Short mmCIF file of N, CA and C in Angstrom, two decimals:
data_model
loop_
_atom_site.label_atom_id
_atom_site.label_comp_id
_atom_site.label_asym_id
_atom_site.label_seq_id
_atom_site.Cartn_x
_atom_site.Cartn_y
_atom_site.Cartn_z
N GLU P 1 15.53 10.73 2.45
CA GLU P 1 14.99 11.82 3.47
C GLU P 1 13.82 12.64 2.67
N LEU P 2 12.83 12.52 3.62
CA LEU P 2 11.51 13.22 2.90
C LEU P 2 11.42 14.66 3.75
N LEU P 3 11.91 15.59 2.92
CA LEU P 3 12.01 17.01 3.28
C LEU P 3 10.86 17.83 3.64
N ARG P 4 9.81 17.51 2.77
CA ARG P 4 8.41 18.29 2.92
C ARG P 4 7.31 17.58 1.94
N GLY P 5 6.25 17.66 2.41
CA GLY P 5 5.08 17.07 1.76
C GLY P 5 5.03 15.56 1.97
N GLY P 6 4.47 14.87 0.97
CA GLY P 6 4.16 13.39 1.10
C GLY P 6 4.81 12.64 -0.10
N ALA P 7 4.85 11.24 0.15
CA ALA P 7 5.23 10.40 -1.04
C ALA P 7 4.65 9.06 -0.78
N LEU P 8 4.40 8.26 -1.79
CA LEU P 8 4.05 7.02 -1.78
C LEU P 8 5.22 6.08 -2.10
N PHE P 9 5.40 5.12 -1.32
CA PHE P 9 6.55 4.23 -1.52
C PHE P 9 6.00 2.76 -1.69
N ASP P 10 6.38 2.14 -2.65
CA ASP P 10 6.02 0.94 -3.20
C ASP P 10 7.43 0.12 -3.29
N VAL P 11 7.94 -0.76 -2.30
CA VAL P 11 9.01 -1.27 -2.09
C VAL P 11 9.06 -2.76 -2.38
N GLY P 12 10.11 -3.30 -3.04
CA GLY P 12 10.23 -4.74 -2.99
C GLY P 12 10.75 -5.43 -1.88
N ARG P 13 10.39 -6.71 -1.64
CA ARG P 13 10.99 -7.43 -0.48
C ARG P 13 12.20 -7.81 -0.74
N ASP P 14 13.10 -7.30 0.18
CA ASP P 14 14.48 -7.82 0.37
C ASP P 14 14.99 -7.42 1.73
N PRO P 15 14.83 -8.38 2.63
CA PRO P 15 15.27 -8.23 4.12
C PRO P 15 16.67 -7.76 4.30
N ALA P 16 17.53 -8.05 3.32
CA ALA P 16 18.93 -7.75 3.41
C ALA P 16 19.10 -6.27 3.08
N ARG P 17 18.23 -5.71 2.46
CA ARG P 17 18.32 -4.26 2.12
C ARG P 17 17.11 -3.48 2.39
N PRO P 18 16.95 -3.20 3.67
CA PRO P 18 15.47 -2.56 3.97
C PRO P 18 15.60 -0.93 3.62
N LEU P 19 14.44 -0.42 3.23
CA LEU P 19 14.46 0.93 2.71
C LEU P 19 14.40 1.72 4.13
N ARG P 20 15.01 2.61 4.25
CA ARG P 20 14.87 3.55 5.45
C ARG P 20 14.69 4.96 4.77
N VAL P 21 13.47 5.69 5.33
CA VAL P 21 13.23 6.95 4.81
C VAL P 21 13.21 7.92 6.34
N GLY P 22 14.00 8.97 6.10
CA GLY P 22 14.20 9.81 7.18
C GLY P 22 12.94 10.86 6.91
N VAL P 23 12.08 11.19 8.04
CA VAL P 23 11.06 11.99 8.13
C VAL P 23 11.19 12.71 9.50
N GLY P 24 11.93 13.83 9.37
CA GLY P 24 12.05 14.70 10.64
C GLY P 24 12.97 13.93 11.47
N GLU P 25 12.60 13.71 12.73
CA GLU P 25 13.38 12.94 13.83
C GLU P 25 13.17 11.53 13.64
N GLN P 26 12.23 11.20 12.78
CA GLN P 26 11.93 9.79 12.75
C GLN P 26 12.54 9.09 11.60
N VAL P 27 12.78 7.71 11.53
CA VAL P 27 13.18 6.96 10.41
C VAL P 27 12.13 5.78 10.29
N LEU P 28 11.62 5.66 9.01
CA LEU P 28 10.65 4.61 8.69
C LEU P 28 11.56 3.41 8.06
N GLU P 29 11.27 2.36 8.59
CA GLU P 29 12.10 1.23 8.08
C GLU P 29 11.07 0.23 7.35
N ASP P 30 11.40 -0.12 6.10
CA ASP P 30 10.42 -1.02 5.37
C ASP P 30 10.99 -1.98 4.67
N VAL P 31 10.55 -3.22 4.72
CA VAL P 31 10.89 -4.38 3.88
C VAL P 31 9.70 -4.87 3.18
N GLY P 32 9.55 -4.55 1.91
CA GLY P 32 8.41 -5.11 1.08
C GLY P 32 7.08 -4.61 1.31
N SER P 33 6.78 -3.45 1.14
CA SER P 33 5.38 -2.85 1.53
C SER P 33 5.01 -1.54 0.54
N VAL P 34 3.89 -1.17 0.72
CA VAL P 34 3.38 0.09 0.15
C VAL P 34 2.98 0.94 1.40
N PHE P 35 3.46 2.14 1.29
CA PHE P 35 3.17 2.84 2.43
C PHE P 35 3.26 4.55 1.91
N ASP P 36 2.51 5.19 2.66
CA ASP P 36 2.39 6.63 2.42
C ASP P 36 2.80 7.37 3.55
N ALA P 37 3.85 8.26 3.34
CA ALA P 37 4.53 9.08 4.48
C ALA P 37 4.41 10.61 4.24
N HIS P 38 4.11 11.34 5.25
CA HIS P 38 4.00 12.83 5.11
C HIS P 38 4.72 13.41 6.29
N ARG P 39 5.62 14.48 5.81
CA ARG P 39 6.23 15.20 6.85
C ARG P 39 5.38 16.55 7.01
N ARG P 40 5.24 16.85 8.35
CA ARG P 40 4.54 17.99 8.83
C ARG P 40 5.46 18.97 9.57
N ALA P 41 5.23 20.07 9.86
CA ALA P 41 6.00 21.05 10.77
C ALA P 41 6.02 20.35 12.10
N ASP P 42 5.11 19.72 12.63
CA ASP P 42 5.17 19.35 13.96
C ASP P 42 5.47 17.75 14.06
N GLY P 43 5.76 17.14 13.03
CA GLY P 43 6.10 15.52 12.95
C GLY P 43 6.04 14.95 11.61
N ALA P 44 5.29 13.69 11.71
CA ALA P 44 5.28 13.00 10.48
C ALA P 44 3.94 12.05 10.66
N SER P 45 3.52 11.51 9.45
CA SER P 45 2.54 10.53 9.44
C SER P 45 3.01 9.52 8.54
N VAL P 46 2.26 8.27 8.72
CA VAL P 46 2.56 7.02 7.76
C VAL P 46 1.33 6.33 7.85
N ALA P 47 0.83 5.76 6.71
CA ALA P 47 -0.31 4.88 6.42
C ALA P 47 0.26 3.81 5.68
N VAL P 48 0.09 2.60 6.11
CA VAL P 48 0.67 1.34 5.60
C VAL P 48 -0.57 0.63 4.93
N VAL P 49 -0.32 0.53 3.61
CA VAL P 49 -1.21 0.00 2.58
C VAL P 49 -1.23 -1.64 2.61
N SER P 50 0.16 -1.99 2.48
CA SER P 50 0.36 -3.32 2.40
C SER P 50 1.82 -3.63 3.22
N GLY P 51 2.04 -4.91 3.78
CA GLY P 51 3.40 -5.14 4.28
C GLY P 51 3.32 -4.51 5.77
N GLU P 52 4.76 -4.29 6.20
CA GLU P 52 4.87 -3.63 7.50
C GLU P 52 5.95 -2.57 7.51
N VAL P 53 5.78 -1.48 8.41
CA VAL P 53 6.84 -0.55 8.53
C VAL P 53 6.99 -0.20 9.90
N ARG P 54 8.27 -0.06 10.26
CA ARG P 54 8.69 0.10 11.63
C ARG P 54 9.09 1.69 11.69
N ILE P 55 8.58 2.17 12.74
CA ILE P 55 8.98 3.67 13.07
C ILE P 55 9.94 3.86 14.10
N TRP P 56 11.02 4.45 13.76
CA TRP P 56 12.27 4.49 14.74
C TRP P 56 12.29 6.02 15.16
N THR P 57 12.79 6.37 16.40
CA THR P 57 13.38 7.55 16.49
C THR P 57 14.90 7.52 16.41
N GLY P 58 15.40 8.22 15.40
CA GLY P 58 16.82 8.11 15.01
C GLY P 58 17.15 6.90 14.09
N GLU P 59 18.36 6.87 13.57
CA GLU P 59 18.92 5.89 12.80
C GLU P 59 18.74 4.47 13.52
N PRO P 60 18.07 3.43 12.91
CA PRO P 60 18.05 2.03 13.60
C PRO P 60 19.29 1.55 14.05
N ALA P 61 20.43 1.75 13.35
CA ALA P 61 21.67 1.18 13.78
C ALA P 61 22.42 1.92 14.98
N ALA P 62 21.87 3.10 15.26
CA ALA P 62 22.33 3.75 16.41
C ALA P 62 21.89 3.12 17.62
N THR P 63 22.80 3.22 18.67
CA THR P 63 22.36 2.69 20.08
C THR P 63 21.42 3.36 20.71
N GLN P 64 21.15 4.65 20.49
CA GLN P 64 20.02 5.41 21.16
C GLN P 64 18.54 5.29 20.42
N ALA P 65 18.86 4.69 19.39
CA ALA P 65 17.36 4.58 18.47
C ALA P 65 16.35 3.87 19.15
N GLU P 66 15.18 4.09 19.11
CA GLU P 66 14.12 3.58 19.88
C GLU P 66 13.05 3.09 18.89
N ALA P 67 12.45 2.03 18.83
CA ALA P 67 11.37 1.62 17.87
C ALA P 67 10.17 2.14 18.53
N LEU P 68 9.33 3.03 17.73
CA LEU P 68 8.25 3.59 18.41
C LEU P 68 6.93 2.81 18.07
N ALA P 69 6.76 2.02 16.83
CA ALA P 69 5.74 1.37 16.46
C ALA P 69 6.13 0.42 15.35
N ASP P 70 5.39 -0.67 15.25
CA ASP P 70 5.35 -1.57 14.11
C ASP P 70 4.00 -1.59 13.55
N LEU P 71 3.96 -1.02 12.37
CA LEU P 71 2.74 -0.83 11.79
C LEU P 71 2.50 -1.86 10.72
N ARG P 72 1.18 -2.44 10.46
CA ARG P 72 0.94 -3.43 9.52
C ARG P 72 -0.10 -2.72 8.57
N ALA P 73 -0.46 -3.66 7.58
CA ALA P 73 -1.43 -3.21 6.53
C ALA P 73 -2.65 -2.62 7.14
N GLY P 74 -3.07 -1.62 6.68
CA GLY P 74 -4.26 -1.06 7.18
C GLY P 74 -4.15 -0.08 8.41
N GLN P 75 -2.91 0.17 8.90
CA GLN P 75 -2.68 1.03 10.06
C GLN P 75 -2.06 2.35 9.70
N TYR P 76 -2.45 3.35 10.66
CA TYR P 76 -1.93 4.67 10.45
C TYR P 76 -1.39 5.23 11.77
N ALA P 77 -0.29 5.92 11.70
CA ALA P 77 0.30 6.50 12.71
C ALA P 77 0.85 7.97 12.57
N GLU P 78 0.72 8.83 13.60
CA GLU P 78 1.24 10.12 13.65
C GLU P 78 2.40 10.21 14.71
N VAL P 79 3.45 10.77 14.39
CA VAL P 79 4.66 10.94 15.42
C VAL P 79 4.93 12.44 15.41
N ALA P 80 5.26 12.85 16.67
CA ALA P 80 5.67 14.32 16.93
C ALA P 80 6.57 14.28 18.16
N GLY P 81 7.61 15.01 18.02
CA GLY P 81 8.74 15.21 19.04
C GLY P 81 9.18 13.95 19.50
N GLY P 82 9.34 13.01 18.68
CA GLY P 82 9.96 11.76 18.91
C GLY P 82 9.17 10.76 19.70
N ARG P 83 7.78 11.09 19.75
CA ARG P 83 6.79 10.15 20.34
C ARG P 83 5.56 9.91 19.46
N LEU P 84 5.10 8.83 19.74
CA LEU P 84 3.78 8.29 19.05
C LEU P 84 2.73 9.15 19.41
N ALA P 85 2.13 10.03 18.56
CA ALA P 85 1.07 10.94 18.83
C ALA P 85 -0.25 10.30 18.56
N ALA P 86 -0.34 9.31 17.66
CA ALA P 86 -1.67 8.79 17.24
C ALA P 86 -1.40 7.54 16.68
N LEU P 87 -2.43 6.67 16.97
CA LEU P 87 -2.20 5.25 16.30
C LEU P 87 -3.72 4.76 15.85
N GLU P 88 -3.97 4.43 14.69
CA GLU P 88 -5.24 3.99 14.21
C GLU P 88 -4.86 2.45 13.71
N ARG P 89 -5.42 1.43 14.47
CA ARG P 89 -5.33 0.08 14.01
C ARG P 89 -6.10 -0.35 12.80
N ARG P 90 -7.22 0.39 12.59
CA ARG P 90 -8.02 0.14 11.36
C ARG P 90 -8.39 1.38 10.76
N ALA P 91 -7.19 1.84 9.96
CA ALA P 91 -7.29 3.17 9.47
C ALA P 91 -8.22 3.22 8.14
N ASP P 92 -8.64 4.48 7.75
CA ASP P 92 -9.40 4.69 6.52
C ASP P 92 -8.26 5.07 5.64
N LEU P 93 -7.80 4.06 4.85
CA LEU P 93 -6.80 4.35 3.95
C LEU P 93 -7.25 5.14 2.63
N ALA P 94 -8.44 4.99 2.40
CA ALA P 94 -8.79 5.84 1.18
C ALA P 94 -8.78 7.34 1.62
N GLN P 95 -8.98 7.71 2.96
CA GLN P 95 -8.83 9.02 3.48
C GLN P 95 -7.30 9.43 3.33
N HIS P 96 -6.65 8.69 3.91
CA HIS P 96 -5.04 8.95 3.92
C HIS P 96 -4.40 8.86 2.60
N THR P 97 -4.96 8.30 1.58
CA THR P 97 -4.44 8.43 0.25
C THR P 97 -5.33 9.21 -0.77
N ALA P 98 -6.04 10.11 -0.29
CA ALA P 98 -7.06 10.86 -0.98
C ALA P 98 -6.31 11.82 -2.04
N TRP P 99 -4.88 12.14 -1.65
CA TRP P 99 -4.15 12.90 -2.61
C TRP P 99 -3.65 12.40 -3.82
N LEU P 100 -3.83 10.90 -3.91
CA LEU P 100 -3.27 10.28 -5.15
C LEU P 100 -4.14 10.60 -6.27
N PRO P 101 -3.66 10.38 -7.52
CA PRO P 101 -4.28 10.59 -8.89
C PRO P 101 -5.69 9.76 -8.69
N ALA P 102 -6.55 10.40 -9.48
CA ALA P 102 -7.98 9.79 -9.43
C ALA P 102 -8.03 8.58 -10.57
N ASP P 103 -7.08 8.45 -11.45
CA ASP P 103 -7.12 7.47 -12.30
C ASP P 103 -5.88 6.53 -12.30
N ILE P 104 -6.06 5.26 -12.51
CA ILE P 104 -5.32 4.25 -12.68
C ILE P 104 -5.13 3.88 -14.02
N HIS P 105 -3.88 4.21 -14.70
CA HIS P 105 -3.69 4.01 -16.16
C HIS P 105 -2.53 2.89 -16.28
N PHE P 106 -2.74 1.96 -17.16
CA PHE P 106 -1.44 0.97 -17.16
C PHE P 106 -1.58 0.40 -18.51
N GLU P 107 -0.39 -0.03 -18.97
CA GLU P 107 -0.12 -0.70 -20.27
C GLU P 107 0.76 -1.86 -20.12
N HIS P 108 0.19 -3.00 -20.70
CA HIS P 108 1.00 -4.11 -20.43
C HIS P 108 1.58 -4.48 -19.14
N SER P 109 0.69 -4.17 -17.99
CA SER P 109 1.05 -4.49 -16.71
C SER P 109 0.36 -5.78 -16.33
N THR P 110 0.86 -6.53 -15.37
CA THR P 110 0.12 -7.85 -14.87
C THR P 110 -1.08 -7.53 -14.17
N VAL P 111 -1.92 -8.59 -14.15
CA VAL P 111 -3.17 -8.37 -13.35
C VAL P 111 -2.89 -8.08 -11.91
N ALA P 112 -1.78 -8.78 -11.46
CA ALA P 112 -1.39 -8.63 -9.94
C ALA P 112 -0.92 -7.38 -9.60
N GLU P 113 -0.06 -6.61 -10.53
CA GLU P 113 0.35 -5.39 -10.57
C GLU P 113 -0.70 -4.44 -10.42
N VAL P 114 -1.92 -4.54 -11.24
CA VAL P 114 -2.92 -3.57 -11.28
C VAL P 114 -3.74 -3.80 -9.97
N ALA P 115 -4.02 -5.02 -9.49
CA ALA P 115 -4.75 -5.26 -8.31
C ALA P 115 -4.01 -4.60 -7.14
N ARG P 116 -2.52 -4.63 -7.08
CA ARG P 116 -1.77 -3.94 -6.04
C ARG P 116 -2.06 -2.46 -6.06
N ARG P 117 -2.01 -1.80 -7.35
CA ARG P 117 -2.27 -0.45 -7.33
C ARG P 117 -3.82 -0.06 -6.79
N PHE P 118 -4.79 -0.87 -7.04
CA PHE P 118 -5.95 -0.54 -6.63
C PHE P 118 -6.01 -0.73 -4.95
N ALA P 119 -5.30 -1.51 -4.44
CA ALA P 119 -5.13 -1.64 -3.00
C ALA P 119 -4.73 -0.49 -2.32
N ILE P 120 -3.81 0.47 -2.94
CA ILE P 120 -3.23 1.62 -2.49
C ILE P 120 -4.43 2.31 -2.06
N TYR P 121 -5.57 2.39 -2.65
CA TYR P 121 -6.62 3.38 -2.54
C TYR P 121 -7.70 2.87 -1.44
N GLY P 122 -7.31 1.66 -0.90
CA GLY P 122 -8.19 1.09 0.16
C GLY P 122 -9.29 0.39 -0.45
N GLY P 123 -10.30 0.02 0.31
CA GLY P 123 -11.44 -0.65 -0.23
C GLY P 123 -11.34 -2.12 0.18
N THR P 124 -12.07 -3.10 -0.50
CA THR P 124 -12.09 -4.41 -0.29
C THR P 124 -10.90 -5.09 -0.98
N PRO P 125 -10.00 -5.79 -0.17
CA PRO P 125 -8.87 -6.50 -0.69
C PRO P 125 -9.23 -7.28 -1.72
N LEU P 126 -8.24 -7.29 -2.77
CA LEU P 126 -8.55 -8.10 -4.11
C LEU P 126 -7.49 -9.12 -4.09
N HIS P 127 -7.65 -10.37 -4.06
CA HIS P 127 -6.68 -11.40 -4.16
C HIS P 127 -6.78 -12.22 -5.50
N ILE P 128 -5.63 -12.34 -6.13
CA ILE P 128 -5.56 -13.13 -7.57
C ILE P 128 -5.01 -14.45 -7.02
N ASP P 129 -5.70 -15.53 -7.10
CA ASP P 129 -5.39 -16.82 -6.61
C ASP P 129 -4.76 -17.63 -7.54
N ASP P 130 -4.66 -17.35 -8.81
CA ASP P 130 -4.23 -18.19 -9.91
C ASP P 130 -2.94 -17.59 -10.32
N ALA P 131 -1.73 -18.17 -10.38
CA ALA P 131 -0.46 -17.59 -10.74
C ALA P 131 -0.37 -17.18 -12.20
N ALA P 132 -1.02 -18.02 -13.03
CA ALA P 132 -1.02 -17.57 -14.54
C ALA P 132 -1.87 -16.37 -14.83
N LEU P 133 -2.95 -16.36 -14.06
CA LEU P 133 -3.91 -15.09 -14.23
C LEU P 133 -3.26 -14.01 -13.76
N ALA P 134 -2.61 -14.00 -12.50
CA ALA P 134 -1.88 -12.99 -11.95
C ALA P 134 -0.75 -12.42 -12.86
N ALA P 135 -0.07 -13.40 -13.58
CA ALA P 135 0.95 -12.83 -14.76
C ALA P 135 0.39 -12.36 -15.93
N THR P 136 -0.95 -12.52 -16.17
CA THR P 136 -1.54 -11.96 -17.51
C THR P 136 -1.34 -10.60 -17.65
N ARG P 137 -0.91 -10.24 -18.72
CA ARG P 137 -0.75 -8.61 -19.10
C ARG P 137 -1.86 -8.09 -19.49
N ILE P 138 -2.33 -6.88 -19.07
CA ILE P 138 -3.48 -6.21 -19.49
C ILE P 138 -3.26 -4.74 -19.72
N SER P 139 -3.91 -3.81 -20.46
CA SER P 139 -3.81 -2.56 -20.55
C SER P 139 -5.27 -1.97 -20.36
N GLY P 140 -5.22 -0.75 -19.79
CA GLY P 140 -6.57 0.03 -19.60
C GLY P 140 -6.40 1.18 -18.66
N ARG P 141 -7.59 1.78 -18.40
CA ARG P 141 -7.69 2.92 -17.47
C ARG P 141 -8.86 2.74 -16.80
N PHE P 142 -8.79 2.96 -15.28
CA PHE P 142 -9.99 2.95 -14.39
C PHE P 142 -9.85 3.99 -13.57
N HIS P 143 -11.06 4.35 -12.91
CA HIS P 143 -11.20 5.32 -11.90
C HIS P 143 -10.56 4.58 -10.72
N ALA P 144 -9.68 5.13 -9.80
CA ALA P 144 -8.99 4.57 -8.68
C ALA P 144 -9.98 4.27 -7.65
N ARG P 145 -11.14 4.94 -7.43
CA ARG P 145 -12.11 4.90 -6.44
C ARG P 145 -13.23 3.97 -6.98
N ASP P 146 -13.00 3.22 -7.93
CA ASP P 146 -14.00 2.36 -8.48
C ASP P 146 -13.59 1.05 -8.81
N PRO P 147 -13.23 0.28 -7.75
CA PRO P 147 -12.39 -0.97 -8.16
C PRO P 147 -13.42 -2.03 -8.60
N GLU P 148 -14.79 -1.74 -8.36
CA GLU P 148 -15.85 -2.68 -8.98
C GLU P 148 -15.68 -2.70 -10.41
N ALA P 149 -15.38 -1.66 -11.15
CA ALA P 149 -15.28 -1.61 -12.52
C ALA P 149 -14.26 -2.44 -13.05
N PHE P 150 -13.08 -2.53 -12.27
CA PHE P 150 -11.86 -3.54 -12.39
C PHE P 150 -12.30 -4.81 -12.30
N VAL P 151 -13.01 -5.03 -11.09
CA VAL P 151 -13.49 -6.52 -10.82
C VAL P 151 -14.36 -7.03 -11.94
N ALA P 152 -15.25 -6.23 -12.42
CA ALA P 152 -16.08 -6.54 -13.52
C ALA P 152 -15.38 -6.88 -14.76
N TYR P 153 -14.40 -5.97 -15.15
CA TYR P 153 -13.54 -6.32 -16.20
C TYR P 153 -12.88 -7.78 -16.02
N LEU P 154 -12.30 -7.97 -14.82
CA LEU P 154 -11.58 -9.30 -14.64
C LEU P 154 -12.70 -10.50 -14.99
N GLY P 155 -13.96 -10.16 -14.56
CA GLY P 155 -14.88 -11.23 -14.72
C GLY P 155 -15.16 -11.59 -16.24
N THR P 156 -14.91 -10.66 -16.99
CA THR P 156 -15.23 -10.86 -18.47
C THR P 156 -13.93 -11.63 -19.13
N LEU P 157 -12.90 -11.82 -18.33
CA LEU P 157 -11.67 -12.56 -19.06
C LEU P 157 -12.09 -14.07 -19.21
N PRO P 158 -11.76 -14.70 -20.17
CA PRO P 158 -12.06 -16.07 -20.43
C PRO P 158 -11.64 -16.99 -19.42
N GLY P 159 -12.41 -17.86 -18.76
CA GLY P 159 -12.01 -18.65 -17.72
C GLY P 159 -11.94 -18.18 -16.31
N VAL P 160 -12.32 -16.94 -16.12
CA VAL P 160 -12.07 -16.29 -14.77
C VAL P 160 -13.41 -16.18 -13.92
N ARG P 161 -13.19 -16.54 -12.71
CA ARG P 161 -14.34 -16.52 -11.69
C ARG P 161 -14.08 -15.45 -10.70
N VAL P 162 -15.12 -14.68 -10.33
CA VAL P 162 -14.92 -13.72 -9.21
C VAL P 162 -15.72 -14.36 -8.03
N GLN P 163 -15.11 -14.54 -6.90
CA GLN P 163 -15.72 -14.85 -5.62
C GLN P 163 -15.76 -13.69 -4.62
N ARG P 164 -16.92 -13.28 -4.17
CA ARG P 164 -16.95 -12.24 -3.06
C ARG P 164 -17.15 -12.94 -1.63
N GLY P 165 -16.17 -12.46 -0.91
CA GLY P 165 -16.25 -13.07 0.44
C GLY P 165 -16.66 -11.77 1.34
N ALA P 166 -16.81 -12.08 2.73
CA ALA P 166 -17.27 -11.07 3.59
C ALA P 166 -16.02 -10.02 3.76
N ASP P 167 -14.83 -10.40 3.58
CA ASP P 167 -13.72 -9.39 3.68
C ASP P 167 -12.94 -9.27 2.60
N ASP P 168 -13.04 -9.88 1.45
CA ASP P 168 -12.15 -9.82 0.18
C ASP P 168 -12.92 -10.26 -0.95
N ILE P 169 -12.20 -10.04 -2.15
CA ILE P 169 -12.68 -10.57 -3.31
C ILE P 169 -11.44 -11.43 -3.96
N ARG P 170 -12.02 -12.58 -4.21
CA ARG P 170 -11.01 -13.61 -4.87
C ARG P 170 -11.15 -13.81 -6.34
N ILE P 171 -9.97 -13.62 -7.08
CA ILE P 171 -10.13 -13.96 -8.58
C ILE P 171 -9.46 -15.22 -8.74
N THR P 172 -10.25 -16.24 -9.45
CA THR P 172 -9.73 -17.50 -9.48
C THR P 172 -10.02 -18.01 -11.04
N ARG P 173 -9.56 -19.24 -11.24
CA ARG P 173 -9.90 -19.85 -12.60
C ARG P 173 -11.23 -20.65 -12.29
N LYS P 174 -12.03 -20.72 -13.40
CA LYS P 174 -13.26 -21.57 -13.40
C LYS P 174 -12.59 -23.06 -13.55
N LEU P 175 -13.39 -23.91 -12.82
CA LEU P 175 -12.92 -25.14 -12.75
C LEU P 175 -13.84 -26.11 -13.73
#
């Protein structure tokens, strides 16, 4: 139960055990995603960074519960009085997560974990296409709103290639 304020949830994928977060009259149901939830006097808001979140009025198992919205990565919704008050299909995630710390500090984390943390702050999606590279452990500190510094760092690793697409950045192994 989110009693007041906001929280960022980073949930592992387990369909048999979905996370349910009560936010006022609503219940957010998540299976494997990162999302930002805020409780307000007049309702709640949720921004989905990755994965999917379903917004319910009431507990999902109850017969009177109603699904208000299914949100996917990059979407934002506000609910009030048990109704969907606003829906942004292409939300500005950087704006909705502006309250997060300015630095990303990590020690012995995998490249995939660090890339996922950068995704929380919005910006161009970063994909690590090589499993061995994704599992490589690194340490460092970067400004969260400067993913380019992190991408430049990855480009300095031996055998790594950075490919910039129109909608994403892919990190691969050089052939």
